[in-house]
mmCIF file of N, CA and C in Angstrom:
data_model
loop_
_atom_site.group_PDB
_atom_site.id
_atom_site.type_symbol
_atom_site.label_atom_id
_atom_site.label_comp_id
_atom_site.label_asym_id
_atom_site.label_seq_id
_atom_site.Cartn_x
_atom_site.Cartn_y
_atom_site.Cartn_z
ATOM 1 N N MET A 1 0.871 -1.163 0.000
ATOM 2 C CA MET A 1 0.000 0.000 0.000
ATOM 3 C C MET A 1 0.905 1.209 0.000
ATOM 4 N N SER A 2 0.950 1.878 -1.113
ATOM 5 C CA SER A 2 1.810 3.051 -1.175
ATOM 6 C C SER A 2 1.082 4.259 -0.611
ATOM 7 N N VAL A 3 1.822 5.309 -0.427
ATOM 8 C CA VAL A 3 1.294 6.501 0.218
ATOM 9 C C VAL A 3 0.051 7.034 -0.476
ATOM 10 N N SER A 4 -0.022 6.939 -1.783
ATOM 11 C CA SER A 4 -1.155 7.534 -2.493
ATOM 12 C C SER A 4 -2.263 6.549 -2.827
ATOM 13 N N ASP A 5 -2.048 5.251 -2.652
ATOM 14 C CA ASP A 5 -3.029 4.258 -3.099
ATOM 15 C C ASP A 5 -4.409 4.447 -2.502
ATOM 16 N N SER A 6 -4.515 4.519 -1.170
ATOM 17 C CA SER A 6 -5.841 4.561 -0.573
ATOM 18 C C SER A 6 -6.532 5.888 -0.837
ATOM 19 N N ARG A 7 -5.770 6.955 -1.083
ATOM 20 C CA ARG A 7 -6.395 8.233 -1.405
ATOM 21 C C ARG A 7 -6.857 8.255 -2.856
ATOM 22 N N ARG A 8 -6.109 7.592 -3.721
ATOM 23 C CA ARG A 8 -6.416 7.584 -5.145
ATOM 24 C C ARG A 8 -7.545 6.607 -5.448
ATOM 25 N N LEU A 9 -7.611 5.515 -4.712
ATOM 26 C CA LEU A 9 -8.577 4.473 -4.992
ATOM 27 C C LEU A 9 -9.843 4.675 -4.178
ATOM 28 N N ASP A 10 -10.964 4.618 -4.831
ATOM 29 C CA ASP A 10 -12.250 4.684 -4.159
ATOM 30 C C ASP A 10 -12.596 3.273 -3.712
ATOM 31 N N PRO A 11 -12.734 3.031 -2.398
ATOM 32 C CA PRO A 11 -13.032 1.684 -1.924
ATOM 33 C C PRO A 11 -14.297 1.090 -2.544
ATOM 34 N N GLU A 12 -15.235 1.948 -2.902
ATOM 35 C CA GLU A 12 -16.466 1.469 -3.505
ATOM 36 C C GLU A 12 -16.240 0.943 -4.925
ATOM 37 N N LYS A 13 -15.183 1.421 -5.588
ATOM 38 C CA LYS A 13 -14.921 1.024 -6.971
ATOM 39 C C LYS A 13 -13.808 -0.007 -7.090
ATOM 40 N N LEU A 14 -13.101 -0.275 -6.006
ATOM 41 C CA LEU A 14 -12.003 -1.232 -6.029
ATOM 42 C C LEU A 14 -12.574 -2.640 -5.917
ATOM 43 N N ASP A 15 -12.227 -3.492 -6.865
ATOM 44 C CA ASP A 15 -12.707 -4.869 -6.870
ATOM 45 C C ASP A 15 -11.671 -5.756 -6.191
ATOM 46 N N PRO A 16 -11.958 -6.222 -4.974
ATOM 47 C CA PRO A 16 -11.000 -7.064 -4.278
ATOM 48 C C PRO A 16 -10.711 -8.379 -5.000
ATOM 49 N N GLU A 17 -11.568 -8.753 -5.948
ATOM 50 C CA GLU A 17 -11.395 -10.011 -6.669
ATOM 51 C C GLU A 17 -10.761 -9.812 -8.049
ATOM 52 N N ALA A 18 -10.195 -8.636 -8.307
ATOM 53 C CA ALA A 18 -9.624 -8.338 -9.621
ATOM 54 C C ALA A 18 -8.307 -9.066 -9.877
ATOM 55 N N LEU A 19 -7.639 -9.501 -8.839
ATOM 56 C CA LEU A 19 -6.368 -10.212 -8.989
ATOM 57 C C LEU A 19 -6.639 -11.605 -9.542
ATOM 58 N N ASP A 20 -5.818 -12.036 -10.509
ATOM 59 C CA ASP A 20 -6.039 -13.365 -11.081
ATOM 60 C C ASP A 20 -5.798 -14.440 -10.026
ATOM 61 N N ALA A 21 -6.348 -15.615 -10.250
ATOM 62 C CA ALA A 21 -6.355 -16.693 -9.255
ATOM 63 C C ALA A 21 -4.952 -17.107 -8.819
ATOM 64 N N GLU A 22 -4.019 -17.218 -9.753
ATOM 65 C CA GLU A 22 -2.665 -17.644 -9.383
ATOM 66 C C GLU A 22 -1.989 -16.609 -8.492
ATOM 67 N N ALA A 23 -2.073 -15.347 -8.867
ATOM 68 C CA ALA A 23 -1.457 -14.289 -8.062
ATOM 69 C C ALA A 23 -2.119 -14.224 -6.685
ATOM 70 N N TYR A 24 -3.432 -14.361 -6.653
ATOM 71 C CA TYR A 24 -4.143 -14.364 -5.370
ATOM 72 C C TYR A 24 -3.629 -15.505 -4.491
ATOM 73 N N HIS A 25 -3.482 -16.681 -5.075
ATOM 74 C CA HIS A 25 -3.026 -17.865 -4.333
ATOM 75 C C HIS A 25 -1.610 -17.673 -3.798
ATOM 76 N N ARG A 26 -0.758 -16.989 -4.532
ATOM 77 C CA ARG A 26 0.640 -16.809 -4.122
ATOM 78 C C ARG A 26 0.842 -15.572 -3.241
ATOM 79 N N VAL A 27 0.010 -14.552 -3.394
ATOM 80 C CA VAL A 27 0.254 -13.268 -2.745
ATOM 81 C C VAL A 27 -0.730 -12.976 -1.607
ATOM 82 N N VAL A 28 -2.010 -13.047 -1.889
ATOM 83 C CA VAL A 28 -3.021 -12.607 -0.923
ATOM 84 C C VAL A 28 -3.463 -13.722 0.013
ATOM 85 N N GLY A 29 -3.777 -14.882 -0.532
ATOM 86 C CA GLY A 29 -4.329 -15.969 0.270
ATOM 87 C C GLY A 29 -3.501 -16.332 1.492
ATOM 88 N N PRO A 30 -2.208 -16.623 1.316
ATOM 89 C CA PRO A 30 -1.404 -16.989 2.489
ATOM 90 C C PRO A 30 -1.324 -15.876 3.535
ATOM 91 N N ALA A 31 -1.191 -14.638 3.077
ATOM 92 C CA ALA A 31 -1.102 -13.516 4.016
ATOM 93 C C ALA A 31 -2.411 -13.332 4.774
ATOM 94 N N LEU A 32 -3.535 -13.473 4.085
ATOM 95 C CA LEU A 32 -4.829 -13.376 4.762
ATOM 96 C C LEU A 32 -4.976 -14.454 5.826
ATOM 97 N N GLN A 33 -4.561 -15.664 5.498
ATOM 98 C CA GLN A 33 -4.676 -16.773 6.444
ATOM 99 C C GLN A 33 -3.844 -16.510 7.697
ATOM 100 N N VAL A 34 -2.604 -16.083 7.497
ATOM 101 C CA VAL A 34 -1.719 -15.801 8.630
ATOM 102 C C VAL A 34 -2.280 -14.661 9.478
ATOM 103 N N ALA A 35 -2.683 -13.573 8.841
ATOM 104 C CA ALA A 35 -3.198 -12.415 9.582
ATOM 105 C C ALA A 35 -4.481 -12.770 10.332
ATOM 106 N N ALA A 36 -5.374 -13.539 9.705
ATOM 107 C CA ALA A 36 -6.613 -13.948 10.374
ATOM 108 C C ALA A 36 -6.317 -14.860 11.562
ATOM 109 N N ASP A 37 -5.363 -15.761 11.405
ATOM 110 C CA ASP A 37 -4.970 -16.645 12.516
ATOM 111 C C ASP A 37 -4.398 -15.836 13.678
ATOM 112 N N ILE A 38 -3.556 -14.863 13.361
ATOM 113 C CA ILE A 38 -2.976 -14.006 14.402
ATOM 114 C C ILE A 38 -4.082 -13.247 15.130
ATOM 115 N N ALA A 39 -4.993 -12.657 14.376
ATOM 116 C CA ALA A 39 -6.093 -11.895 14.982
ATOM 117 C C ALA A 39 -6.934 -12.795 15.879
ATOM 118 N N ALA A 40 -7.234 -13.997 15.406
ATOM 119 C CA ALA A 40 -8.054 -14.918 16.206
ATOM 120 C C ALA A 40 -7.346 -15.288 17.507
ATOM 121 N N LYS A 41 -6.050 -15.539 17.433
ATOM 122 C CA LYS A 41 -5.285 -15.873 18.642
ATOM 123 C C LYS A 41 -5.225 -14.699 19.612
ATOM 124 N N ARG A 42 -5.372 -13.502 19.089
ATOM 125 C CA ARG A 42 -5.345 -12.303 19.925
ATOM 126 C C ARG A 42 -6.740 -11.917 20.407
ATOM 127 N N GLY A 43 -7.725 -12.779 20.144
ATOM 128 C CA GLY A 43 -9.076 -12.525 20.633
ATOM 129 C C GLY A 43 -9.969 -11.744 19.702
ATOM 130 N N HIS A 44 -9.588 -11.642 18.433
ATOM 131 C CA HIS A 44 -10.396 -10.919 17.441
ATOM 132 C C HIS A 44 -10.937 -11.943 16.445
ATOM 133 N N PRO A 45 -12.197 -12.317 16.571
ATOM 134 C CA PRO A 45 -12.736 -13.340 15.665
ATOM 135 C C PRO A 45 -12.761 -12.912 14.205
ATOM 136 N N THR A 46 -12.765 -11.600 13.961
ATOM 137 C CA THR A 46 -12.632 -11.107 12.595
ATOM 138 C C THR A 46 -11.406 -10.213 12.543
ATOM 139 N N LEU A 47 -10.768 -10.195 11.414
ATOM 140 C CA LEU A 47 -9.492 -9.498 11.242
ATOM 141 C C LEU A 47 -9.634 -7.983 11.252
ATOM 142 N N HIS A 48 -10.765 -7.476 10.818
ATOM 143 C CA HIS A 48 -10.911 -6.043 10.559
ATOM 144 C C HIS A 48 -10.646 -5.141 11.756
ATOM 145 N N ASP A 49 -10.819 -5.635 12.962
ATOM 146 C CA ASP A 49 -10.673 -4.770 14.135
ATOM 147 C C ASP A 49 -9.366 -4.990 14.901
ATOM 148 N N ASP A 50 -8.392 -5.633 14.271
ATOM 149 C CA ASP A 50 -7.089 -5.854 14.893
ATOM 150 C C ASP A 50 -6.036 -5.104 14.076
ATOM 151 N N MET A 51 -5.753 -3.871 14.486
ATOM 152 C CA MET A 51 -4.839 -2.999 13.727
ATOM 153 C C MET A 51 -3.463 -3.627 13.515
ATOM 154 N N PRO A 52 -2.819 -4.199 14.529
ATOM 155 C CA PRO A 52 -1.506 -4.811 14.269
ATOM 156 C C PRO A 52 -1.579 -5.941 13.241
ATOM 157 N N ALA A 53 -2.620 -6.756 13.304
ATOM 158 C CA ALA A 53 -2.764 -7.844 12.327
ATOM 159 C C ALA A 53 -3.041 -7.284 10.934
ATOM 160 N N MET A 54 -3.806 -6.209 10.850
ATOM 161 C CA MET A 54 -4.070 -5.581 9.549
ATOM 162 C C MET A 54 -2.785 -4.972 8.988
ATOM 163 N N LEU A 55 -1.966 -4.378 9.841
ATOM 164 C CA LEU A 55 -0.678 -3.835 9.382
ATOM 165 C C LEU A 55 0.240 -4.954 8.909
ATOM 166 N N ALA A 56 0.216 -6.077 9.614
ATOM 167 C CA ALA A 56 1.002 -7.233 9.173
ATOM 168 C C ALA A 56 0.502 -7.719 7.821
ATOM 169 N N LEU A 57 -0.814 -7.726 7.632
ATOM 170 C CA LEU A 57 -1.401 -8.128 6.355
ATOM 171 C C LEU A 57 -0.911 -7.214 5.230
ATOM 172 N N VAL A 58 -0.951 -5.920 5.457
ATOM 173 C CA VAL A 58 -0.495 -4.954 4.445
ATOM 174 C C VAL A 58 0.963 -5.205 4.098
ATOM 175 N N GLU A 59 1.805 -5.370 5.110
ATOM 176 C CA GLU A 59 3.232 -5.562 4.863
ATOM 177 C C GLU A 59 3.494 -6.876 4.128
ATOM 178 N N MET A 60 2.844 -7.942 4.571
ATOM 179 C CA MET A 60 3.060 -9.236 3.912
ATOM 180 C C MET A 60 2.637 -9.186 2.451
ATOM 181 N N ILE A 61 1.439 -8.682 2.191
ATOM 182 C CA ILE A 61 0.952 -8.649 0.809
ATOM 183 C C ILE A 61 1.804 -7.710 -0.041
ATOM 184 N N SER A 62 2.168 -6.564 0.493
ATOM 185 C CA SER A 62 2.994 -5.625 -0.274
ATOM 186 C C SER A 62 4.309 -6.272 -0.688
ATOM 187 N N HIS A 63 4.947 -6.936 0.251
ATOM 188 C CA HIS A 63 6.238 -7.560 -0.064
ATOM 189 C C HIS A 63 6.064 -8.780 -0.969
ATOM 190 N N LEU A 64 5.048 -9.594 -0.707
ATOM 191 C CA LEU A 64 4.800 -10.759 -1.569
ATOM 192 C C LEU A 64 4.463 -10.325 -2.992
ATOM 193 N N ALA A 65 3.723 -9.238 -3.136
ATOM 194 C CA ALA A 65 3.389 -8.726 -4.473
ATOM 195 C C ALA A 65 4.646 -8.255 -5.196
ATOM 196 N N GLU A 66 5.542 -7.584 -4.472
ATOM 197 C CA GLU A 66 6.808 -7.158 -5.075
ATOM 198 C C GLU A 66 7.601 -8.366 -5.568
ATOM 199 N N ARG A 67 7.685 -9.391 -4.720
ATOM 200 C CA ARG A 67 8.442 -10.593 -5.075
ATOM 201 C C ARG A 67 7.791 -11.320 -6.251
ATOM 202 N N TYR A 68 6.478 -11.421 -6.235
ATOM 203 C CA TYR A 68 5.766 -12.097 -7.321
ATOM 204 C C TYR A 68 6.019 -11.377 -8.641
ATOM 205 N N GLY A 69 5.906 -10.052 -8.629
ATOM 206 C CA GLY A 69 6.140 -9.272 -9.842
ATOM 207 C C GLY A 69 7.569 -9.382 -10.338
ATOM 208 N N ALA A 70 8.529 -9.426 -9.413
ATOM 209 C CA ALA A 70 9.940 -9.523 -9.793
ATOM 210 C C ALA A 70 10.303 -10.925 -10.280
ATOM 211 N N ASP A 71 9.768 -11.940 -9.615
ATOM 212 C CA ASP A 71 10.109 -13.325 -9.952
ATOM 213 C C ASP A 71 9.321 -13.880 -11.132
ATOM 214 N N HIS A 72 8.127 -13.341 -11.361
ATOM 215 C CA HIS A 72 7.259 -13.864 -12.419
ATOM 216 C C HIS A 72 6.648 -12.737 -13.253
ATOM 217 N N PRO A 73 7.466 -11.877 -13.851
ATOM 218 C CA PRO A 73 6.901 -10.750 -14.601
ATOM 219 C C PRO A 73 6.021 -11.203 -15.767
ATOM 220 N N GLU A 74 6.312 -12.360 -16.322
ATOM 221 C CA GLU A 74 5.510 -12.865 -17.437
ATOM 222 C C GLU A 74 4.095 -13.255 -17.010
ATOM 223 N N ARG A 75 3.893 -13.496 -15.739
ATOM 224 C CA ARG A 75 2.569 -13.900 -15.233
ATOM 225 C C ARG A 75 1.718 -12.723 -14.771
ATOM 226 N N VAL A 76 2.314 -11.557 -14.658
ATOM 227 C CA VAL A 76 1.588 -10.387 -14.168
ATOM 228 C C VAL A 76 0.734 -9.839 -15.306
ATOM 229 N N LYS A 77 -0.567 -10.025 -15.174
ATOM 230 C CA LYS A 77 -1.500 -9.595 -16.211
ATOM 231 C C LYS A 77 -1.828 -8.105 -16.087
ATOM 232 N N ASP A 78 -1.874 -7.606 -14.865
ATOM 233 C CA ASP A 78 -2.213 -6.212 -14.629
ATOM 234 C C ASP A 78 -1.375 -5.711 -13.452
ATOM 235 N N ALA A 79 -0.312 -4.980 -13.747
ATOM 236 C CA ALA A 79 0.623 -4.519 -12.712
ATOM 237 C C ALA A 79 -0.062 -3.621 -11.690
ATOM 238 N N GLU A 80 -0.995 -2.805 -12.132
ATOM 239 C CA GLU A 80 -1.687 -1.909 -11.198
ATOM 240 C C GLU A 80 -2.513 -2.706 -10.188
ATOM 241 N N VAL A 81 -3.174 -3.752 -10.649
ATOM 242 C CA VAL A 81 -3.961 -4.593 -9.741
ATOM 243 C C VAL A 81 -3.033 -5.266 -8.736
ATOM 244 N N LEU A 82 -1.891 -5.769 -9.193
ATOM 245 C CA LEU A 82 -0.921 -6.397 -8.293
ATOM 246 C C LEU A 82 -0.388 -5.363 -7.297
ATOM 247 N N ASP A 83 -0.076 -4.168 -7.769
ATOM 248 C CA ASP A 83 0.416 -3.109 -6.879
ATOM 249 C C ASP A 83 -0.617 -2.746 -5.810
ATOM 250 N N ASN A 84 -1.879 -2.907 -6.118
ATOM 251 C CA ASN A 84 -2.956 -2.554 -5.184
ATOM 252 C C ASN A 84 -3.518 -3.772 -4.452
ATOM 253 N N ALA A 85 -2.796 -4.897 -4.483
ATOM 254 C CA ALA A 85 -3.290 -6.123 -3.854
ATOM 255 C C ALA A 85 -3.513 -5.956 -2.351
ATOM 256 N N ALA A 86 -2.621 -5.246 -1.673
ATOM 257 C CA ALA A 86 -2.779 -5.054 -0.227
ATOM 258 C C ALA A 86 -4.029 -4.231 0.068
ATOM 259 N N THR A 87 -4.214 -3.173 -0.706
ATOM 260 C CA THR A 87 -5.405 -2.341 -0.515
ATOM 261 C C THR A 87 -6.666 -3.140 -0.815
ATOM 262 N N GLY A 88 -6.641 -3.923 -1.898
ATOM 263 C CA GLY A 88 -7.795 -4.749 -2.243
ATOM 264 C C GLY A 88 -8.123 -5.764 -1.165
ATOM 265 N N ALA A 89 -7.086 -6.370 -0.584
ATOM 266 C CA ALA A 89 -7.317 -7.343 0.490
ATOM 267 C C ALA A 89 -7.926 -6.662 1.715
ATOM 268 N N CYS A 90 -7.438 -5.477 2.034
ATOM 269 C CA CYS A 90 -7.999 -4.742 3.168
ATOM 270 C C CYS A 90 -9.465 -4.379 2.910
ATOM 271 N N VAL A 91 -9.744 -3.937 1.700
ATOM 272 C CA VAL A 91 -11.132 -3.622 1.347
ATOM 273 C C VAL A 91 -11.998 -4.876 1.509
ATOM 274 N N MET A 92 -11.489 -6.018 1.054
ATOM 275 C CA MET A 92 -12.240 -7.264 1.176
ATOM 276 C C MET A 92 -12.529 -7.586 2.647
ATOM 277 N N VAL A 93 -11.528 -7.447 3.495
ATOM 278 C CA VAL A 93 -11.705 -7.709 4.932
ATOM 279 C C VAL A 93 -12.756 -6.767 5.509
ATOM 280 N N PHE A 94 -12.664 -5.485 5.175
ATOM 281 C CA PHE A 94 -13.611 -4.504 5.704
ATOM 282 C C PHE A 94 -15.021 -4.732 5.153
ATOM 283 N N GLN A 95 -15.133 -5.117 3.884
ATOM 284 C CA GLN A 95 -16.448 -5.394 3.308
ATOM 285 C C GLN A 95 -17.081 -6.624 3.951
ATOM 286 N N GLN A 96 -16.276 -7.640 4.237
ATOM 287 C CA GLN A 96 -16.809 -8.829 4.902
ATOM 288 C C GLN A 96 -17.311 -8.503 6.303
ATOM 289 N N ALA A 97 -16.736 -7.466 6.910
ATOM 290 C CA ALA A 97 -17.194 -7.017 8.222
ATOM 291 C C ALA A 97 -18.405 -6.085 8.100
ATOM 292 N N GLU A 98 -18.868 -5.894 6.853
ATOM 293 C CA GLU A 98 -20.040 -5.068 6.540
ATOM 294 C C GLU A 98 -19.870 -3.613 6.976
ATOM 295 N N MET A 99 -18.661 -3.104 6.781
ATOM 296 C CA MET A 99 -18.401 -1.701 7.087
ATOM 297 C C MET A 99 -18.875 -0.831 5.924
ATOM 298 N N PRO A 100 -19.415 0.348 6.207
ATOM 299 C CA PRO A 100 -19.819 1.253 5.122
ATOM 300 C C PRO A 100 -18.600 1.815 4.397
ATOM 301 N N GLY A 101 -18.801 2.245 3.165
ATOM 302 C CA GLY A 101 -17.719 2.732 2.317
ATOM 303 C C GLY A 101 -16.908 3.852 2.928
ATOM 304 N N ASP A 102 -17.564 4.811 3.591
ATOM 305 C CA ASP A 102 -16.811 5.915 4.184
ATOM 306 C C ASP A 102 -15.922 5.433 5.325
ATOM 307 N N ALA A 103 -16.389 4.469 6.092
ATOM 308 C CA ALA A 103 -15.570 3.899 7.174
ATOM 309 C C ALA A 103 -14.391 3.123 6.595
ATOM 310 N N ILE A 104 -14.624 2.431 5.485
ATOM 311 C CA ILE A 104 -13.542 1.706 4.825
ATOM 312 C C ILE A 104 -12.456 2.684 4.385
ATOM 313 N N GLY A 105 -12.856 3.779 3.788
ATOM 314 C CA GLY A 105 -11.902 4.794 3.360
ATOM 315 C C GLY A 105 -11.103 5.350 4.524
ATOM 316 N N GLN A 106 -11.752 5.583 5.646
ATOM 317 C CA GLN A 106 -11.060 6.098 6.828
ATOM 318 C C GLN A 106 -10.078 5.067 7.377
ATOM 319 N N CYS A 107 -10.495 3.807 7.399
ATOM 320 C CA CYS A 107 -9.604 2.749 7.885
ATOM 321 C C CYS A 107 -8.404 2.576 6.958
ATOM 322 N N LEU A 108 -8.624 2.654 5.647
ATOM 323 C CA LEU A 108 -7.507 2.562 4.706
ATOM 324 C C LEU A 108 -6.516 3.704 4.926
ATOM 325 N N ALA A 109 -7.031 4.907 5.163
ATOM 326 C CA ALA A 109 -6.154 6.056 5.404
ATOM 327 C C ALA A 109 -5.355 5.848 6.691
ATOM 328 N N ALA A 110 -5.997 5.328 7.731
ATOM 329 C CA ALA A 110 -5.299 5.075 8.997
ATOM 330 C C ALA A 110 -4.224 4.005 8.820
ATOM 331 N N LEU A 111 -4.548 2.934 8.091
ATOM 332 C CA LEU A 111 -3.560 1.890 7.830
ATOM 333 C C LEU A 111 -2.390 2.434 7.022
ATOM 334 N N GLU A 112 -2.680 3.238 6.032
ATOM 335 C CA GLU A 112 -1.631 3.834 5.207
ATOM 336 C C GLU A 112 -0.691 4.683 6.051
ATOM 337 N N THR A 113 -1.245 5.504 6.914
ATOM 338 C CA THR A 113 -0.433 6.366 7.768
ATOM 339 C C THR A 113 0.423 5.535 8.716
ATOM 340 N N ALA A 114 -0.179 4.548 9.350
ATOM 341 C CA ALA A 114 0.559 3.698 10.285
ATOM 342 C C ALA A 114 1.644 2.903 9.559
ATOM 343 N N HIS A 115 1.322 2.374 8.385
ATOM 344 C CA HIS A 115 2.290 1.592 7.615
ATOM 345 C C HIS A 115 3.473 2.466 7.193
ATOM 346 N N ARG A 116 3.189 3.664 6.748
ATOM 347 C CA ARG A 116 4.247 4.597 6.357
ATOM 348 C C ARG A 116 5.146 4.912 7.555
ATOM 349 N N GLN A 117 4.559 5.132 8.735
ATOM 350 C CA GLN A 117 5.351 5.436 9.929
ATOM 351 C C GLN A 117 6.218 4.244 10.330
ATOM 352 N N LEU A 118 5.701 3.043 10.199
ATOM 353 C CA LEU A 118 6.499 1.860 10.514
ATOM 354 C C LEU A 118 7.719 1.776 9.602
ATOM 355 N N HIS A 119 7.527 2.124 8.333
ATOM 356 C CA HIS A 119 8.655 2.111 7.399
ATOM 357 C C HIS A 119 9.629 3.259 7.670
ATOM 358 N N GLU A 120 9.107 4.424 8.002
ATOM 359 C CA GLU A 120 9.978 5.561 8.313
ATOM 360 C C GLU A 120 10.891 5.261 9.486
ATOM 361 N N HIS A 121 10.392 4.489 10.442
ATOM 362 C CA HIS A 121 11.171 4.148 11.634
ATOM 363 C C HIS A 121 11.840 2.783 11.520
ATOM 364 N N GLU A 122 11.778 2.202 10.327
ATOM 365 C CA GLU A 122 12.424 0.924 10.007
ATOM 366 C C GLU A 122 12.038 -0.203 10.968
ATOM 367 N N VAL A 123 10.797 -0.199 11.401
ATOM 368 C CA VAL A 123 10.296 -1.224 12.316
ATOM 369 C C VAL A 123 10.149 -2.566 11.605
ATOM 370 N N LEU A 124 9.813 -2.546 10.349
ATOM 371 C CA LEU A 124 9.477 -3.775 9.626
ATOM 372 C C LEU A 124 10.643 -4.382 8.851
ATOM 373 N N GLU A 125 11.757 -3.724 8.821
ATOM 374 C CA GLU A 125 12.870 -4.190 7.988
ATOM 375 C C GLU A 125 13.321 -5.603 8.335
ATOM 376 N N SER A 126 13.314 -5.965 9.590
ATOM 377 C CA SER A 126 13.787 -7.299 9.971
ATOM 378 C C SER A 126 12.830 -8.404 9.529
ATOM 379 N N ALA A 127 11.588 -8.068 9.225
ATOM 380 C CA ALA A 127 10.612 -9.071 8.797
ATOM 381 C C ALA A 127 10.738 -9.415 7.317
ATOM 382 N N ARG A 128 11.277 -8.522 6.523
ATOM 383 C CA ARG A 128 11.321 -8.719 5.070
ATOM 384 C C ARG A 128 12.023 -10.005 4.638
ATOM 385 N N PRO A 129 13.164 -10.395 5.215
ATOM 386 C CA PRO A 129 13.785 -11.657 4.791
ATOM 387 C C PRO A 129 12.898 -12.876 5.067
ATOM 388 N N PHE A 130 12.138 -12.820 6.147
ATOM 389 C CA PHE A 130 11.259 -13.940 6.472
ATOM 390 C C PHE A 130 10.090 -14.020 5.494
ATOM 391 N N ILE A 131 9.577 -12.872 5.073
ATOM 392 C CA ILE A 131 8.504 -12.852 4.078
ATOM 393 C C ILE A 131 9.031 -13.380 2.750
ATOM 394 N N ALA A 132 10.242 -12.983 2.390
ATOM 395 C CA ALA A 132 10.858 -13.458 1.154
ATOM 396 C C ALA A 132 11.052 -14.972 1.206
ATOM 397 N N MET A 133 11.470 -15.481 2.357
ATOM 398 C CA MET A 133 11.656 -16.916 2.511
ATOM 399 C C MET A 133 10.313 -17.647 2.377
ATOM 400 N N ALA A 134 9.278 -17.079 2.965
ATOM 401 C CA ALA A 134 7.951 -17.677 2.868
ATOM 402 C C ALA A 134 7.481 -17.711 1.419
ATOM 403 N N PHE A 135 7.767 -16.642 0.673
ATOM 404 C CA PHE A 135 7.362 -16.603 -0.736
ATOM 405 C C PHE A 135 8.040 -17.727 -1.524
ATOM 406 N N SER A 136 9.303 -17.964 -1.255
ATOM 407 C CA SER A 136 10.017 -18.995 -2.013
ATOM 408 C C SER A 136 9.502 -20.397 -1.721
ATOM 409 N N HIS A 137 8.855 -20.558 -0.566
ATOM 410 C CA HIS A 137 8.293 -21.872 -0.234
ATOM 411 C C HIS A 137 6.909 -21.997 -0.820
#
């Protein structure tokens, strides 16, 4: 999720299912499963209300999407959709929680701000090699 993605994208018009099945299976699916499991273990039966788990979801999908695009450029049918995979996954989580569009937009903005701050302070740098290792498996 880049700095401008959630502001540029209207959550009401973003199709969380726009990513092709293979890319979804390699990029979004595993990250969603891990983030949902983490949220459940932390007492959140749904992922949408666990900010740390949602931030982990954004970071995992963002990095997995980068790796997928770099390792399999011939398979990337729509680079913009792949670049927005983290935002699309977040929209999907929020829609499943039946949140209204304006609330989804506010949550995306909050996630974007928090994610940017984590990167500015290099909090997530140590996780990147582990995400890369997970992608290769």
